[in-house]
Amino acid sequence: MRVFISYAQEDRVQADHLKQRLLDLGHTPWSDSGLHGGQAWWDEILDRIRGSDALLLLISPAFLASQACLLERRYASLLGKHLVPVMVAPVPHHVLPTELAPLQIVDYVHPGEAAAYAFARAAATIQPSRGLPHPLPPPPPVPLSYLNGVRDRMGRPSLTMDEQLEIIELLGRGARAEDSEERRAAHDLLQMLSRRTDLYESASRRLHEHLMSGQYVAPAPRPAHVPTSPPAKGTPTAVKVLAWIGAIFVALILLIWLLAPSESQCFSDSLGYIWCS
């Protein structure tokens, strides 16, 4: 059967793993290789959903926050596609959307023999698609379409200060969105905008505030020299002071000895008196 894998980018490793499981079970899985954005990318996604027999939904907190995953499963439901939800990260049952709560969800949070059997049983229930409804439901809009519009505006050769501030505020809200894909895309656009040489001072300051408060702040550069071992312990200060005092004392003794008059010469005369010169 043709299976479309719907997942959030944070769950890419689990998606690749389950894709191989589907291949081993004789299915033909397809998954997006990454978020490319734009109308052509979204048109391909929708075409793959229409041509699939079922959607494999990788349930996780990131999946539930993803705008693209939401649009994919809603469009598939309108087309009458079989939904196979598989939980790959813990999500409380009461927070599941209404279209998923009644479905039997495969627990694949801890992959193992039991999880593999449960997944194989769920995959065995997939049946060929009954065909598309006529007329087709209207296709959902491209996710993050407002960011695509912002990027087009950023491509203009010149922007007024008000235009710069408006774009920065839009991207700042996107950088704080729940959808990880939206946050990533908004942050990338903020970085791109920061490289413009015609930013006004107030716009530049506001832009860097968003970058510094965002989730994708680049780590600070490491210092040029990082010691690999702790420095050797030096001589205690008190010992150094005593050594200097001793050296000065010896120097003073030598100086006094050198400046002192030479030893007197004494002799006695014939009467027995001692004379010294």
PDB file of C-alpha atoms in Angstrom:
ATOM      1  CA  MET A   1       0.000   0.000   0.000  1.00  0.00           C
ATOM      2  CA  ARG A   2       1.085   3.596  -0.590  1.00  0.00           C
ATOM      3  CA  VAL A   3       1.666   5.233   2.797  1.00  0.00           C
ATOM      4  CA  PHE A   4       2.299   8.935   3.351  1.00  0.00           C
ATOM      5  CA  ILE A   5       4.324   9.591   6.515  1.00  0.00           C
ATOM      6  CA  SER A   6       3.299  12.794   8.307  1.00  0.00           C
ATOM      7  CA  TYR A   7       5.774  13.883  10.967  1.00  0.00           C
ATOM      8  CA  ALA A   8       7.454  16.883  12.573  1.00  0.00           C
ATOM      9  CA  GLN A   9      11.085  17.576  11.753  1.00  0.00           C
ATOM     10  CA  GLU A  10      12.111  16.826  15.349  1.00  0.00           C
ATOM     11  CA  ASP A  11      10.919  13.236  14.809  1.00  0.00           C
ATOM     12  CA  ARG A  12      12.942  12.659  11.649  1.00  0.00           C
ATOM     13  CA  VAL A  13      14.897   9.736  13.138  1.00  0.00           C
ATOM     14  CA  GLN A  14      11.693   7.893  14.110  1.00  0.00           C
ATOM     15  CA  ALA A  15      10.207   8.656  10.684  1.00  0.00           C
ATOM     16  CA  ASP A  16      13.180   7.105   8.901  1.00  0.00           C
ATOM     17  CA  HIS A  17      13.009   4.066  11.199  1.00  0.00           C
ATOM     18  CA  LEU A  18       9.295   3.460  10.593  1.00  0.00           C
ATOM     19  CA  LYS A  19       9.719   4.086   6.889  1.00  0.00           C
ATOM     20  CA  GLN A  20      12.119   1.159   6.780  1.00  0.00           C
ATOM     21  CA  ARG A  21       9.641  -0.928   8.803  1.00  0.00           C
ATOM     22  CA  LEU A  22       6.955  -0.232   6.200  1.00  0.00           C
ATOM     23  CA  LEU A  23       9.309  -1.253   3.407  1.00  0.00           C
ATOM     24  CA  ASP A  24      10.043  -4.514   5.225  1.00  0.00           C
ATOM     25  CA  LEU A  25       6.291  -5.131   5.507  1.00  0.00           C
ATOM     26  CA  GLY A  26       5.813  -4.702   1.761  1.00  0.00           C
ATOM     27  CA  HIS A  27       4.335  -1.196   1.719  1.00  0.00           C
ATOM     28  CA  THR A  28       5.475   1.799  -0.370  1.00  0.00           C
ATOM     29  CA  PRO A  29       6.121   4.654   2.062  1.00  0.00           C
ATOM     30  CA  TRP A  30       6.857   8.279   1.199  1.00  0.00           C
ATOM     31  CA  SER A  31       8.074  11.066   3.453  1.00  0.00           C
ATOM     32  CA  ASP A  32       9.162  14.612   2.881  1.00  0.00           C
ATOM     33  CA  SER A  33      12.948  14.943   2.949  1.00  0.00           C
ATOM     34  CA  GLY A  34      12.786  18.290   4.729  1.00  0.00           C
ATOM     35  CA  LEU A  35      11.021  21.614   4.922  1.00  0.00           C
ATOM     36  CA  HIS A  36      11.633  23.364   1.621  1.00  0.00           C
ATOM     37  CA  GLY A  37       8.745  25.818   1.728  1.00  0.00           C
ATOM     38  CA  GLY A  38       6.979  27.455  -1.130  1.00  0.00           C
ATOM     39  CA  GLN A  39       4.023  26.542  -3.305  1.00  0.00           C
ATOM     40  CA  ALA A  40       5.827  23.845  -5.341  1.00  0.00           C
ATOM     41  CA  TRP A  41       6.781  21.961  -2.169  1.00  0.00           C
ATOM     42  CA  TRP A  42       3.225  22.124  -0.817  1.00  0.00           C
ATOM     43  CA  ASP A  43       1.688  21.087  -4.132  1.00  0.00           C
ATOM     44  CA  GLU A  44       3.846  17.958  -4.087  1.00  0.00           C
ATOM     45  CA  ILE A  45       2.768  17.200  -0.500  1.00  0.00           C
ATOM     46  CA  LEU A  46      -0.919  17.445  -1.402  1.00  0.00           C
ATOM     47  CA  ASP A  47      -0.440  15.367  -4.547  1.00  0.00           C
ATOM     48  CA  ARG A  48       1.244  12.621  -2.505  1.00  0.00           C
ATOM     49  CA  ILE A  49      -1.615  12.650   0.000  1.00  0.00           C
ATOM     50  CA  ARG A  50      -4.187  12.312  -2.786  1.00  0.00           C
ATOM     51  CA  GLY A  51      -2.260   9.396  -4.252  1.00  0.00           C
ATOM     52  CA  SER A  52      -1.795   7.541  -0.965  1.00  0.00           C
ATOM     53  CA  ASP A  53      -3.836   4.745   0.565  1.00  0.00           C
ATOM     54  CA  ALA A  54      -3.186   5.831   4.140  1.00  0.00           C
ATOM     55  CA  LEU A  55      -1.380   8.381   6.286  1.00  0.00           C
ATOM     56  CA  LEU A  56       1.010   7.282   9.008  1.00  0.00           C
ATOM     57  CA  LEU A  57       0.847   9.984  11.694  1.00  0.00           C
ATOM     58  CA  LEU A  58       3.844  10.182  14.042  1.00  0.00           C
ATOM     59  CA  ILE A  59       2.258  11.592  17.196  1.00  0.00           C
ATOM     60  CA  SER A  60       4.480  13.726  19.438  1.00  0.00           C
ATOM     61  CA  PRO A  61       4.342  17.177  21.073  1.00  0.00           C
ATOM     62  CA  ALA A  62       6.164  18.580  18.026  1.00  0.00           C
ATOM     63  CA  PHE A  63       3.671  16.901  15.681  1.00  0.00           C
ATOM     64  CA  LEU A  64       0.698  18.443  17.491  1.00  0.00           C
ATOM     65  CA  ALA A  65       2.332  21.894  17.310  1.00  0.00           C
ATOM     66  CA  SER A  66       3.177  21.618  13.599  1.00  0.00           C
ATOM     67  CA  GLN A  67       0.959  23.637  11.286  1.00  0.00           C
ATOM     68  CA  ALA A  68       1.986  21.536   8.279  1.00  0.00           C
ATOM     69  CA  CYS A  69       1.069  18.262  10.040  1.00  0.00           C
ATOM     70  CA  LEU A  70      -2.296  19.708  11.040  1.00  0.00           C
ATOM     71  CA  LEU A  71      -3.131  20.682   7.449  1.00  0.00           C
ATOM     72  CA  GLU A  72      -1.936  17.317   6.123  1.00  0.00           C
ATOM     73  CA  ARG A  73      -4.135  15.180   8.371  1.00  0.00           C
ATOM     74  CA  ARG A  74      -7.186  17.410   7.952  1.00  0.00           C
ATOM     75  CA  TYR A  75      -6.876  17.289   4.176  1.00  0.00           C
ATOM     76  CA  ALA A  76      -6.424  13.508   4.309  1.00  0.00           C
ATOM     77  CA  SER A  77      -9.581  13.201   6.436  1.00  0.00           C
ATOM     78  CA  LEU A  78     -11.564  15.204   3.880  1.00  0.00           C
ATOM     79  CA  LEU A  79     -10.301  12.813   1.199  1.00  0.00           C
ATOM     80  CA  GLY A  80     -11.383   9.777   3.229  1.00  0.00           C
ATOM     81  CA  LYS A  81      -7.848   8.456   3.735  1.00  0.00           C
ATOM     82  CA  HIS A  82      -7.086   5.806   6.358  1.00  0.00           C
ATOM     83  CA  LEU A  83      -5.217   7.362   9.316  1.00  0.00           C
ATOM     84  CA  VAL A  84      -2.730   5.222  11.250  1.00  0.00           C
ATOM     85  CA  PRO A  85      -1.525   7.134  14.348  1.00  0.00           C
ATOM     86  CA  VAL A  86       1.712   5.996  15.992  1.00  0.00           C
ATOM     87  CA  MET A  87       2.914   7.689  19.166  1.00  0.00           C
ATOM     88  CA  VAL A  88       6.682   8.258  19.075  1.00  0.00           C
ATOM     89  CA  ALA A  89       6.922  10.645  22.059  1.00  0.00           C
ATOM     90  CA  PRO A  90       4.686  10.813  25.163  1.00  0.00           C
ATOM     91  CA  VAL A  91       1.504  12.859  24.711  1.00  0.00           C
ATOM     92  CA  PRO A  92      -1.375  12.835  27.259  1.00  0.00           C
ATOM     93  CA  HIS A  93      -4.528  11.391  25.727  1.00  0.00           C
ATOM     94  CA  HIS A  94      -6.663  14.362  26.782  1.00  0.00           C
ATOM     95  CA  VAL A  95      -4.623  16.780  24.653  1.00  0.00           C
ATOM     96  CA  LEU A  96      -5.100  14.816  21.418  1.00  0.00           C
ATOM     97  CA  PRO A  97      -7.169  16.593  18.749  1.00  0.00           C
ATOM     98  CA  THR A  98     -10.739  15.375  18.280  1.00  0.00           C
ATOM     99  CA  GLU A  99     -10.013  13.617  14.979  1.00  0.00           C
ATOM    100  CA  LEU A 100      -7.314  11.469  16.614  1.00  0.00           C
ATOM    101  CA  ALA A 101      -8.746  10.773  20.075  1.00  0.00           C
ATOM    102  CA  PRO A 102     -11.186   8.002  18.928  1.00  0.00           C
ATOM    103  CA  LEU A 103      -8.512   6.141  16.933  1.00  0.00           C
ATOM    104  CA  GLN A 104      -6.444   3.218  18.177  1.00  0.00           C
ATOM    105  CA  ILE A 105      -2.928   4.616  18.625  1.00  0.00           C
ATOM    106  CA  VAL A 106       0.141   2.392  18.384  1.00  0.00           C
ATOM    107  CA  ASP A 107       2.541   3.010  21.273  1.00  0.00           C
ATOM    108  CA  TYR A 108       6.012   3.263  19.745  1.00  0.00           C
ATOM    109  CA  VAL A 109       7.559   5.510  22.379  1.00  0.00           C
ATOM    110  CA  HIS A 110       9.860   2.652  23.430  1.00  0.00           C
ATOM    111  CA  PRO A 111      10.703   0.615  20.308  1.00  0.00           C
ATOM    112  CA  GLY A 112      11.003  -3.069  20.977  1.00  0.00           C
ATOM    113  CA  GLU A 113       9.505  -6.427  20.083  1.00  0.00           C
ATOM    114  CA  ALA A 114       6.049  -5.624  21.472  1.00  0.00           C
ATOM    115  CA  ALA A 115       5.981  -2.227  19.737  1.00  0.00           C
ATOM    116  CA  ALA A 116       7.123  -3.803  16.458  1.00  0.00           C
ATOM    117  CA  TYR A 117       4.299  -6.381  16.575  1.00  0.00           C
ATOM    118  CA  ALA A 118       1.725  -3.681  17.360  1.00  0.00           C
ATOM    119  CA  PHE A 119       2.984  -1.582  14.473  1.00  0.00           C
ATOM    120  CA  ALA A 120       2.907  -4.548  12.079  1.00  0.00           C
ATOM    121  CA  ARG A 121      -0.709  -5.319  13.057  1.00  0.00           C
ATOM    122  CA  ALA A 122      -1.721  -1.686  12.460  1.00  0.00           C
ATOM    123  CA  ALA A 123       0.056  -1.627   9.099  1.00  0.00           C
ATOM    124  CA  ALA A 124      -1.770  -4.823   8.083  1.00  0.00           C
ATOM    125  CA  THR A 125      -5.121  -3.042   8.410  1.00  0.00           C
ATOM    126  CA  ILE A 126      -4.288  -0.601   5.595  1.00  0.00           C
ATOM    127  CA  GLN A 127      -6.581  -1.162   2.617  1.00  0.00           C
ATOM    128  CA  PRO A 128      -6.434   0.283  -0.906  1.00  0.00           C
ATOM    129  CA  SER A 129      -7.933   3.726  -1.243  1.00  0.00           C
ATOM    130  CA  ARG A 130     -11.566   3.817  -2.347  1.00  0.00           C
ATOM    131  CA  GLY A 131     -10.833   6.695  -4.710  1.00  0.00           C
ATOM    132  CA  LEU A 132     -11.057  10.435  -4.379  1.00  0.00           C
ATOM    133  CA  PRO A 133     -14.271  12.317  -3.722  1.00  0.00           C
ATOM    134  CA  HIS A 134     -15.790  14.407  -6.470  1.00  0.00           C
ATOM    135  CA  PRO A 135     -15.483  17.291  -6.421  1.00  0.00           C
ATOM    136  CA  LEU A 136     -12.203  17.453  -4.509  1.00  0.00           C
ATOM    137  CA  PRO A 137     -12.188  19.496  -1.312  1.00  0.00           C
ATOM    138  CA  PRO A 138     -10.324  22.800  -1.637  1.00  0.00           C
ATOM    139  CA  PRO A 139      -6.600  22.352  -0.959  1.00  0.00           C
ATOM    140  CA  PRO A 140      -5.299  23.922   2.244  1.00  0.00           C
ATOM    141  CA  PRO A 141      -3.021  26.954   1.906  1.00  0.00           C
ATOM    142  CA  VAL A 142       0.738  26.692   2.050  1.00  0.00           C
ATOM    143  CA  PRO A 143       1.934  26.548   5.675  1.00  0.00           C
ATOM    144  CA  LEU A 144       3.857  29.619   6.779  1.00  0.00           C
ATOM    145  CA  SER A 145       2.588  31.511   3.743  1.00  0.00           C
ATOM    146  CA  TYR A 146       2.914  34.781   5.673  1.00  0.00           C
ATOM    147  CA  LEU A 147       6.644  34.113   6.056  1.00  0.00           C
ATOM    148  CA  ASN A 148       6.939  33.598   2.316  1.00  0.00           C
ATOM    149  CA  GLY A 149       5.323  37.009   1.855  1.00  0.00           C
ATOM    150  CA  VAL A 150       7.711  38.544   4.394  1.00  0.00           C
ATOM    151  CA  ARG A 151      10.668  37.104   2.527  1.00  0.00           C
ATOM    152  CA  ASP A 152       9.401  38.649  -0.709  1.00  0.00           C
ATOM    153  CA  ARG A 153       9.180  42.043   1.014  1.00  0.00           C
ATOM    154  CA  MET A 154      12.702  41.628   2.358  1.00  0.00           C
ATOM    155  CA  GLY A 155      13.961  41.271  -1.216  1.00  0.00           C
ATOM    156  CA  ARG A 156      13.110  44.862  -2.054  1.00  0.00           C
ATOM    157  CA  PRO A 157      16.159  47.069  -2.710  1.00  0.00           C
ATOM    158  CA  SER A 158      15.042  49.611  -0.090  1.00  0.00           C
ATOM    159  CA  LEU A 159      12.728  49.601   2.908  1.00  0.00           C
ATOM    160  CA  THR A 160      11.456  52.494   4.995  1.00  0.00           C
ATOM    161  CA  MET A 161      11.996  52.448   8.745  1.00  0.00           C
ATOM    162  CA  ASP A 162       8.307  51.609   9.317  1.00  0.00           C
ATOM    163  CA  GLU A 163       8.534  48.721   6.839  1.00  0.00           C
ATOM    164  CA  GLN A 164      11.653  47.388   8.539  1.00  0.00           C
ATOM    165  CA  LEU A 165      10.034  47.548  11.987  1.00  0.00           C
ATOM    166  CA  GLU A 166       6.856  45.861  10.736  1.00  0.00           C
ATOM    167  CA  ILE A 167       8.813  42.998   9.173  1.00  0.00           C
ATOM    168  CA  ILE A 168      10.897  42.570  12.323  1.00  0.00           C
ATOM    169  CA  GLU A 169       7.797  42.368  14.541  1.00  0.00           C
ATOM    170  CA  LEU A 170       6.207  39.765  12.251  1.00  0.00           C
ATOM    171  CA  LEU A 171       9.372  37.660  12.348  1.00  0.00           C
ATOM    172  CA  GLY A 172       9.689  38.154  16.106  1.00  0.00           C
ATOM    173  CA  ARG A 173       6.236  36.661  16.647  1.00  0.00           C
ATOM    174  CA  GLY A 174       7.110  33.800  14.309  1.00  0.00           C
ATOM    175  CA  ALA A 175      10.315  33.110  16.263  1.00  0.00           C
ATOM    176  CA  ARG A 176       8.198  32.583  19.403  1.00  0.00           C
ATOM    177  CA  ALA A 177       5.542  30.392  17.749  1.00  0.00           C
ATOM    178  CA  GLU A 178       4.720  26.903  19.028  1.00  0.00           C
ATOM    179  CA  ASP A 179       5.402  25.367  15.620  1.00  0.00           C
ATOM    180  CA  SER A 180       9.106  24.492  15.526  1.00  0.00           C
ATOM    181  CA  GLU A 181       9.202  24.829  11.744  1.00  0.00           C
ATOM    182  CA  GLU A 182       7.767  28.322  11.977  1.00  0.00           C
ATOM    183  CA  ARG A 183      10.275  29.288  14.680  1.00  0.00           C
ATOM    184  CA  ARG A 184      13.166  27.997  12.597  1.00  0.00           C
ATOM    185  CA  ALA A 185      12.028  29.738   9.433  1.00  0.00           C
ATOM    186  CA  ALA A 186      11.385  33.047  11.235  1.00  0.00           C
ATOM    187  CA  HIS A 187      14.784  32.936  12.916  1.00  0.00           C
ATOM    188  CA  ASP A 188      16.515  32.262   9.599  1.00  0.00           C
ATOM    189  CA  LEU A 189      14.765  35.269   8.077  1.00  0.00           C
ATOM    190  CA  LEU A 190      15.800  37.448  11.026  1.00  0.00           C
ATOM    191  CA  GLN A 191      19.401  36.395  10.442  1.00  0.00           C
ATOM    192  CA  MET A 192      19.040  37.180   6.751  1.00  0.00           C
ATOM    193  CA  LEU A 193      17.575  40.603   7.495  1.00  0.00           C
ATOM    194  CA  SER A 194      20.400  41.402   9.924  1.00  0.00           C
ATOM    195  CA  ARG A 195      22.857  41.278   7.021  1.00  0.00           C
ATOM    196  CA  ARG A 196      21.256  44.242   5.259  1.00  0.00           C
ATOM    197  CA  THR A 197      23.435  47.347   5.268  1.00  0.00           C
ATOM    198  CA  ASP A 198      20.555  49.848   5.174  1.00  0.00           C
ATOM    199  CA  LEU A 199      18.905  49.023   8.505  1.00  0.00           C
ATOM    200  CA  TYR A 200      17.886  51.985  10.631  1.00  0.00           C
ATOM    201  CA  GLU A 201      19.361  52.129  14.112  1.00  0.00           C
ATOM    202  CA  SER A 202      16.034  51.499  15.877  1.00  0.00           C
ATOM    203  CA  ALA A 203      15.222  48.614  13.518  1.00  0.00           C
ATOM    204  CA  SER A 204      18.673  47.080  13.971  1.00  0.00           C
ATOM    205  CA  ARG A 205      18.384  47.305  17.755  1.00  0.00           C
ATOM    206  CA  ARG A 206      14.925  45.697  17.749  1.00  0.00           C
ATOM    207  CA  LEU A 207      16.062  42.948  15.382  1.00  0.00           C
ATOM    208  CA  HIS A 208      18.972  41.961  17.613  1.00  0.00           C
ATOM    209  CA  GLU A 209      16.685  41.938  20.654  1.00  0.00           C
ATOM    210  CA  HIS A 210      14.546  39.310  18.906  1.00  0.00           C
ATOM    211  CA  LEU A 211      17.614  37.306  17.950  1.00  0.00           C
ATOM    212  CA  MET A 212      19.033  37.349  21.468  1.00  0.00           C
ATOM    213  CA  SER A 213      15.697  36.414  23.058  1.00  0.00           C
ATOM    214  CA  GLY A 214      14.895  33.683  20.516  1.00  0.00           C
ATOM    215  CA  GLN A 215      15.395  29.935  20.814  1.00  0.00           C
ATOM    216  CA  TYR A 216      18.028  29.636  18.082  1.00  0.00           C
ATOM    217  CA  VAL A 217      20.691  31.978  19.418  1.00  0.00           C
ATOM    218  CA  ALA A 218      24.117  30.902  18.225  1.00  0.00           C
ATOM    219  CA  PRO A 219      26.467  29.835  21.054  1.00  0.00           C
ATOM    220  CA  ALA A 220      29.131  32.281  22.079  1.00  0.00           C
ATOM    221  CA  PRO A 221      32.514  31.652  20.426  1.00  0.00           C
ATOM    222  CA  ARG A 222      35.038  29.769  22.488  1.00  0.00           C
ATOM    223  CA  PRO A 223      38.165  31.647  23.604  1.00  0.00           C
ATOM    224  CA  ALA A 224      41.192  31.357  21.352  1.00  0.00           C
ATOM    225  CA  HIS A 225      43.150  29.436  24.003  1.00  0.00           C
ATOM    226  CA  VAL A 226      41.533  26.959  26.350  1.00  0.00           C
ATOM    227  CA  PRO A 227      43.964  25.331  28.829  1.00  0.00           C
ATOM    228  CA  THR A 228      43.750  21.559  28.672  1.00  0.00           C
ATOM    229  CA  SER A 229      45.057  21.074  32.215  1.00  0.00           C
ATOM    230  CA  PRO A 230      45.041  23.205  35.366  1.00  0.00           C
ATOM    231  CA  PRO A 231      48.071  25.504  35.766  1.00  0.00           C
ATOM    232  CA  ALA A 232      50.861  24.322  38.052  1.00  0.00           C
ATOM    233  CA  LYS A 233      50.759  25.651  41.566  1.00  0.00           C
ATOM    234  CA  GLY A 234      53.158  28.566  42.070  1.00  0.00           C
ATOM    235  CA  THR A 235      55.310  29.420  45.098  1.00  0.00           C
ATOM    236  CA  PRO A 236      53.233  30.804  47.987  1.00  0.00           C
ATOM    237  CA  THR A 237      53.383  34.592  48.369  1.00  0.00           C
ATOM    238  CA  ALA A 238      54.650  34.466  51.973  1.00  0.00           C
ATOM    239  CA  VAL A 239      57.660  32.340  50.954  1.00  0.00           C
ATOM    240  CA  LYS A 240      58.485  34.781  48.160  1.00  0.00           C
ATOM    241  CA  VAL A 241      58.405  37.739  50.597  1.00  0.00           C
ATOM    242  CA  LEU A 242      60.723  35.987  53.084  1.00  0.00           C
ATOM    243  CA  ALA A 243      63.134  35.122  50.280  1.00  0.00           C
ATOM    244  CA  TRP A 244      63.277  38.771  49.192  1.00  0.00           C
ATOM    245  CA  ILE A 245      63.865  39.925  52.779  1.00  0.00           C
ATOM    246  CA  GLY A 246      66.691  37.385  53.164  1.00  0.00           C
ATOM    247  CA  ALA A 247      68.299  38.505  49.919  1.00  0.00           C
ATOM    248  CA  ILE A 248      68.143  42.166  50.935  1.00  0.00           C
ATOM    249  CA  PHE A 249      69.639  41.353  54.371  1.00  0.00           C
ATOM    250  CA  VAL A 250      72.562  39.488  52.806  1.00  0.00           C
ATOM    251  CA  ALA A 251      73.128  42.348  50.358  1.00  0.00           C
ATOM    252  CA  LEU A 252      73.248  44.871  53.231  1.00  0.00           C
ATOM    253  CA  ILE A 253      75.807  42.732  55.128  1.00  0.00           C
ATOM    254  CA  LEU A 254      78.008  42.549  52.065  1.00  0.00           C
ATOM    255  CA  LEU A 255      77.691  46.302  51.493  1.00  0.00           C
ATOM    256  CA  ILE A 256      78.664  47.096  55.111  1.00  0.00           C
ATOM    257  CA  TRP A 257      81.668  44.756  54.910  1.00  0.00           C
ATOM    258  CA  LEU A 258      82.894  46.353  51.730  1.00  0.00           C
ATOM    259  CA  LEU A 259      82.564  49.919  53.051  1.00  0.00           C
ATOM    260  CA  ALA A 260      84.080  49.208  56.490  1.00  0.00           C
ATOM    261  CA  PRO A 261      87.763  50.504  57.122  1.00  0.00           C
ATOM    262  CA  SER A 262      90.508  47.934  56.843  1.00  0.00           C
ATOM    263  CA  GLU A 263      91.832  46.256  60.032  1.00  0.00           C
ATOM    264  CA  SER A 264      94.205  48.418  62.230  1.00  0.00           C
ATOM    265  CA  GLN A 265      97.915  47.471  62.521  1.00  0.00           C
ATOM    266  CA  CYS A 266      99.315  47.382  66.095  1.00  0.00           C
ATOM    267  CA  PHE A 267     102.908  47.082  67.427  1.00  0.00           C
ATOM    268  CA  SER A 268     104.735  47.486  70.778  1.00  0.00           C
ATOM    269  CA  ASP A 269     107.694  49.735  71.529  1.00  0.00           C
ATOM    270  CA  SER A 270     110.764  49.083  73.693  1.00  0.00           C
ATOM    271  CA  LEU A 271     108.959  50.173  76.827  1.00  0.00           C
ATOM    272  CA  GLY A 272     106.172  47.673  76.366  1.00  0.00           C
ATOM    273  CA  TYR A 273     103.463  50.062  75.156  1.00  0.00           C
ATOM    274  CA  ILE A 274     101.147  48.926  72.293  1.00  0.00           C
ATOM    275  CA  TRP A 275     100.570  51.383  69.486  1.00  0.00           C
ATOM    276  CA  CYS A 276      97.908  50.978  66.761  1.00  0.00           C
ATOM    277  CA  SER A 277      97.671  52.959  63.528  1.00  0.00           C
TER     278      SER A 277
END
